[in-house]
Amino acid sequence: MADALRIGIAGLGTVGASLVALLQQRKNELAVTCGRAIEIVAVSARNRNRDRGIDLTGIDWFDSAVEMAEKADIDVFVELIGGATGTADESVRAALARGVHVVTANKALLARCGVELASLAEDKGALLNFEAAVAGGIPVIKALRESLTGNHVSRVYGIMNGTCNYILTRMEKEGLSFEDCLKEAQRLGYAEADPAFDIEGNDTAHKLAILTTLAFGTQIAADDIYLEGITNISIEDIRAAADLGYRIKLLGVAQTTGTGIEQRVHPTMVPLDSVIAQVDGVTNAVAIESDILGELLMVGPGAGGNATASAVLGDIADIAKSRPGAQRVPALGRPAASLDPYCRARIQSHEGGYFIRLTVEDRAGVFAGIATHMAANGISLESIVQRPKPRGETGPQTIILVTHATREDSLRKAVAAVSADGYLLGAAQVIRIERPKTV
Ligand SMILES: NC(=O)C1=CN([C@@H]2O[C@H](COP(=O)(O)OP(=O)(O)OC[C@H]3O[C@@H](n4cnc5c(N)ncnc54)[C@H](O)[C@@H]3O)[C@@H](O)[C@H]2O)C=CC1
Ligand SMILES: N[C@@H](CC=O)C(=O)O
Ligand code: NA
């Protein structure tokens, strides 16, 4: 049997602790599968004395992850710390600089400097594997990087944040408050260290930026993503969506258009009878539309210790199975230097259906006024509904519109005109509609 693959793990939180447990429990069978043992020889975390329910006997402890990356006698550096800058960034660079392979789950880091890191890995003949960084255990990186080679992708979209999907599902199904659902997602180890990254959509944006690069062969453009999180979604929106035959999901969408690539993350209405609408809780789903294969939809666990560690483990096993001198799959699917420039399509030119919920004064002419502004901006309506109020009730009226496909700039003009009329109470709630091709 070949020499053991020596790994160092930085970060022993939700994912790191699950990984250590899995590597120890399945040590023998992994050695058979990979043709060599996988040995944890070094670890690093912030607090040496914390009880993590794992056995670290005989493993070297490093107080500094950077020092571990620079000095430990390892073949693979596994980065499970998190964060786009600081220790995660420095330690990954240090490992790659000395030709040590890197496995990471850190989408924030890859979204910020993935091309640079991929290029460094190529120069040093090291592998940079990051299956866990997007949609947890779903093997979407491998699918795009390897299995779909030669396809022209036209759209990649999906539910890529387990925390948000968990919150939206429990709000809808159990009527729980946003805050309670978020606390539970944190307790279960789904949320980021700062959960604002989940609920404001940044985490989905980081993942989408990585998928865009793999799907379209362009530079990573995480700052060019239109972004809306789920903090503004109320139970009223969720119920209104259901009444109209839709469910609200936080989607990341990247698609080619006549003017460039459109990348957007926002709460989205998907038809209730679509597969993606049935994806509940921490489960993620990623759909890829391409010319040779057609439509591919992958559904599976998107966050949590074991789901994520499963993907990290697969990445480590790939390295264990690879032979020195063998051809390497480039981290981003093609050599980093050959990535095309990213050309952004602006959200204003987005075309699609929209759901609009308006809270308005209950007075004559309002309904007609809204319909007139829509028509004046060339917006065709699929439905316009005035919610009946209980008999005798006074106060604001709710009007809900669903549009046929229309341009975002026309929609914005129409909503601004409605707002200028003076009967709108609060801001209009606008949610984009996304339609799967077939499933
Ligand atoms: N929890 C999940 O479901 C998923 C997490 N990820 C990613 O995996 C990574 C780890 O996430 P979690 O395990 O959830 O985080 P966590 O917060 O539970 O664990 C982080 C670990 O890093 C250690 N750490 C922090 N600063 C350090 C430093 N300066 N030096 C050494 N160690 C340090 C902490 O002591 C802790 O052991 C992050 O990049 C996260 O985005 C990716 C997919 C899913
Ligand atoms: N916080 C993330 C963890 C996995 O990437 C999520 O909720 O999806
Ligand atoms: Na994945």
CSV table of C-alpha atoms in Angstrom, one decimal, residues 194-376:
chain,number,residue,atom,x,y,z
A,194,ASP,CA,-22.4,35.9,11.2
A,195,PRO,CA,-25.9,34.8,10.1
A,196,ALA,CA,-26.4,38.1,8.3
A,197,PHE,CA,-24.4,36.5,5.5
A,198,ASP,CA,-27.2,33.9,5.2
A,199,ILE,CA,-30.3,36.1,5.6
A,200,GLU,CA,-29.0,39.0,3.6
A,201,GLY,CA,-28.2,36.8,0.7
A,202,ASN,CA,-24.4,37.2,0.7
A,203,ASP,CA,-23.7,33.5,1.2
A,204,THR,CA,-25.9,32.6,-1.7
A,205,ALA,CA,-24.1,35.3,-3.8
A,206,HIS,CA,-20.7,33.8,-2.9
A,207,LYS,CA,-21.8,30.4,-4.0
A,208,LEU,CA,-23.5,31.7,-7.2
A,209,ALA,CA,-20.3,33.6,-8.1
A,210,ILE,CA,-18.3,30.3,-8.0
A,211,LEU,CA,-21.0,28.4,-10.0
A,212,THR,CA,-21.0,31.2,-12.6
A,213,THR,CA,-17.3,30.9,-13.2
A,214,LEU,CA,-17.6,27.1,-13.5
A,215,ALA,CA,-20.7,27.3,-15.7
A,216,PHE,CA,-19.6,30.1,-18.1
A,217,GLY,CA,-15.8,30.0,-17.9
A,218,THR,CA,-15.6,33.7,-16.8
A,219,GLN,CA,-13.7,35.5,-14.0
A,220,ILE,CA,-15.3,35.3,-10.6
A,221,ALA,CA,-17.5,38.4,-10.3
A,222,ALA,CA,-19.0,38.3,-6.8
A,223,ASP,CA,-19.4,42.1,-6.6
A,224,ASP,CA,-21.5,42.1,-9.7
A,225,ILE,CA,-24.4,40.3,-8.3
A,226,TYR,CA,-27.8,41.9,-7.7
A,227,LEU,CA,-28.6,41.1,-4.1
A,228,GLU,CA,-31.7,40.9,-1.9
A,229,GLY,CA,-32.1,38.8,1.2
A,230,ILE,CA,-35.1,37.4,2.9
A,231,THR,CA,-35.4,39.7,5.8
A,232,ASN,CA,-38.2,41.6,4.1
A,233,ILE,CA,-40.4,38.5,3.5
A,234,SER,CA,-43.4,38.4,5.7
A,235,ILE,CA,-45.8,35.6,6.4
A,236,GLU,CA,-48.4,37.6,4.4
A,237,ASP,CA,-46.2,37.3,1.3
A,238,ILE,CA,-45.8,33.6,1.8
A,239,ARG,CA,-49.6,33.1,2.1
A,240,ALA,CA,-50.3,35.3,-0.8
A,241,ALA,CA,-47.8,33.4,-2.9
A,242,ALA,CA,-49.5,30.1,-2.0
A,243,ASP,CA,-53.0,31.5,-2.8
A,244,LEU,CA,-51.7,32.3,-6.3
A,245,GLY,CA,-50.0,28.9,-6.8
A,246,TYR,CA,-46.4,29.9,-5.9
A,247,ARG,CA,-43.9,29.3,-3.1
A,248,ILE,CA,-41.2,31.8,-2.1
A,249,LYS,CA,-37.6,30.5,-2.2
A,250,LEU,CA,-34.3,32.4,-1.9
A,251,LEU,CA,-32.7,31.7,-5.3
A,252,GLY,CA,-29.4,32.4,-6.8
A,253,VAL,CA,-29.7,32.7,-10.6
A,254,ALA,CA,-27.0,33.1,-13.3
A,255,GLN,CA,-28.0,33.2,-16.9
A,256,THR,CA,-26.7,34.3,-20.3
A,257,THR,CA,-28.6,37.2,-21.9
A,258,GLY,CA,-28.1,39.2,-25.1
A,259,THR,CA,-26.1,41.8,-23.1
A,260,GLY,CA,-24.0,39.6,-20.8
A,261,ILE,CA,-24.4,37.4,-17.8
A,262,GLU,CA,-27.1,38.2,-15.3
A,263,GLN,CA,-26.3,37.2,-11.7
A,264,ARG,CA,-28.9,37.8,-9.1
A,265,VAL,CA,-29.9,36.6,-5.6
A,266,HIS,CA,-33.4,37.4,-4.3
A,267,PRO,CA,-36.5,35.9,-2.8
A,268,THR,CA,-38.3,34.3,-5.8
A,269,MET,CA,-41.7,32.9,-6.5
A,270,VAL,CA,-41.5,29.5,-8.1
A,271,PRO,CA,-44.6,27.6,-9.3
A,272,LEU,CA,-46.0,25.3,-6.6
A,273,ASP,CA,-46.0,22.3,-8.9
A,274,SER,CA,-42.3,22.6,-9.7
A,275,VAL,CA,-39.8,20.3,-8.1
A,276,ILE,CA,-37.8,23.2,-6.6
A,277,ALA,CA,-40.9,24.4,-4.8
A,278,GLN,CA,-41.0,21.1,-2.9
A,279,VAL,CA,-37.4,21.4,-1.7
A,280,ASP,CA,-37.9,22.1,2.0
A,281,GLY,CA,-35.8,22.8,5.1
A,282,VAL,CA,-32.0,22.6,5.0
A,283,THR,CA,-32.2,20.8,1.6
A,284,ASN,CA,-30.6,22.6,-1.4
A,285,ALA,CA,-31.3,22.2,-5.1
A,286,VAL,CA,-29.2,23.3,-8.1
A,287,ALA,CA,-30.6,23.3,-11.7
A,288,ILE,CA,-28.3,23.5,-14.7
A,289,GLU,CA,-29.6,24.1,-18.2
A,290,SER,CA,-27.2,23.2,-21.0
A,291,ASP,CA,-27.3,22.5,-24.7
A,292,ILE,CA,-26.1,18.9,-24.9
A,293,LEU,CA,-27.4,17.5,-21.6
A,294,GLY,CA,-30.6,19.6,-21.3
A,295,GLU,CA,-31.9,20.2,-17.8
A,296,LEU,CA,-30.2,18.7,-14.8
A,297,LEU,CA,-31.6,19.1,-11.3
A,298,MET,CA,-29.6,18.0,-8.2
A,299,VAL,CA,-31.3,18.0,-4.8
A,300,GLY,CA,-29.7,17.2,-1.4
A,301,PRO,CA,-28.5,18.3,2.0
A,302,GLY,CA,-27.0,21.8,1.8
A,303,ALA,CA,-25.7,22.5,5.2
A,304,GLY,CA,-24.8,20.9,8.6
A,305,GLY,CA,-21.8,19.0,9.9
A,306,ASN,CA,-22.1,15.7,8.2
A,307,ALA,CA,-23.6,16.9,4.9
A,308,THR,CA,-20.7,19.3,4.5
A,309,ALA,CA,-18.0,16.9,5.9
A,310,SER,CA,-19.2,14.4,3.3
A,311,ALA,CA,-18.2,16.7,0.5
A,312,VAL,CA,-14.9,17.6,2.2
A,313,LEU,CA,-14.2,13.9,2.7
A,314,GLY,CA,-14.8,13.2,-1.0
A,315,ASP,CA,-12.3,15.9,-2.0
A,316,ILE,CA,-9.7,14.5,0.3
A,317,ALA,CA,-10.3,11.0,-1.0
A,318,ASP,CA,-9.9,12.3,-4.6
A,319,ILE,CA,-6.4,13.6,-3.6
A,320,ALA,CA,-5.6,10.3,-1.9
A,321,LYS,CA,-6.5,8.4,-5.1
A,322,SER,CA,-4.6,10.8,-7.4
A,323,ARG,CA,-1.1,9.8,-8.3
A,324,PRO,CA,2.0,12.1,-8.4
A,325,GLY,CA,2.6,13.4,-11.9
A,326,ALA,CA,-0.9,12.6,-13.0
A,327,GLN,CA,-2.9,15.2,-15.0
A,328,ARG,CA,-4.7,17.6,-12.6
A,329,VAL,CA,-8.3,18.9,-13.2
A,330,PRO,CA,-7.9,22.7,-12.9
A,331,ALA,CA,-9.7,24.1,-9.8
A,332,LEU,CA,-12.1,26.2,-11.9
A,333,GLY,CA,-12.6,23.8,-14.7
A,334,ARG,CA,-10.1,25.4,-17.0
A,335,PRO,CA,-6.7,27.0,-16.5
A,336,ALA,CA,-7.2,30.2,-14.5
A,337,ALA,CA,-5.4,32.2,-17.1
A,338,SER,CA,-7.9,31.2,-19.8
A,339,LEU,CA,-11.0,32.4,-17.9
A,340,ASP,CA,-12.9,35.0,-20.0
A,341,PRO,CA,-13.6,38.5,-18.7
A,342,TYR,CA,-17.0,38.7,-17.0
A,343,CYS,CA,-19.5,40.9,-18.8
A,344,ARG,CA,-22.4,42.0,-16.6
A,345,ALA,CA,-26.0,42.2,-17.7
A,346,ARG,CA,-27.7,44.8,-15.6
A,347,ILE,CA,-30.8,43.9,-13.4
A,348,GLN,CA,-32.7,46.7,-15.1
A,349,SER,CA,-32.8,44.7,-18.3
A,350,HIS,CA,-34.0,41.5,-16.6
A,351,GLU,CA,-37.1,40.1,-18.1
A,352,GLY,CA,-39.5,37.9,-16.2
A,353,GLY,CA,-42.8,37.8,-14.3
A,354,TYR,CA,-43.3,39.8,-11.1
A,355,PHE,CA,-45.5,39.5,-8.0
A,356,ILE,CA,-46.4,42.9,-6.5
A,357,ARG,CA,-48.2,43.4,-3.2
A,358,LEU,CA,-49.5,46.9,-2.6
A,359,THR,CA,-51.0,48.2,0.6
A,360,VAL,CA,-53.2,51.2,-0.4
A,361,GLU,CA,-55.8,53.6,0.9
A,362,ASP,CA,-59.2,52.2,0.5
A,363,ARG,CA,-60.7,54.8,-1.8
A,364,ALA,CA,-62.3,55.1,-5.2
A,365,GLY,CA,-60.1,55.1,-8.3
A,366,VAL,CA,-57.1,53.4,-6.7
A,367,PHE,CA,-57.6,50.1,-8.5
A,368,ALA,CA,-58.1,51.8,-11.8
A,369,GLY,CA,-55.1,54.0,-11.3
A,370,ILE,CA,-52.8,51.1,-10.7
A,371,ALA,CA,-54.1,49.2,-13.7
A,372,THR,CA,-53.5,52.4,-15.8
A,373,HIS,CA,-49.9,52.8,-14.7
A,374,MET,CA,-49.2,49.1,-15.6
A,375,ALA,CA,-50.7,49.5,-19.0
A,376,ALA,CA,-48.9,52.8,-19.6
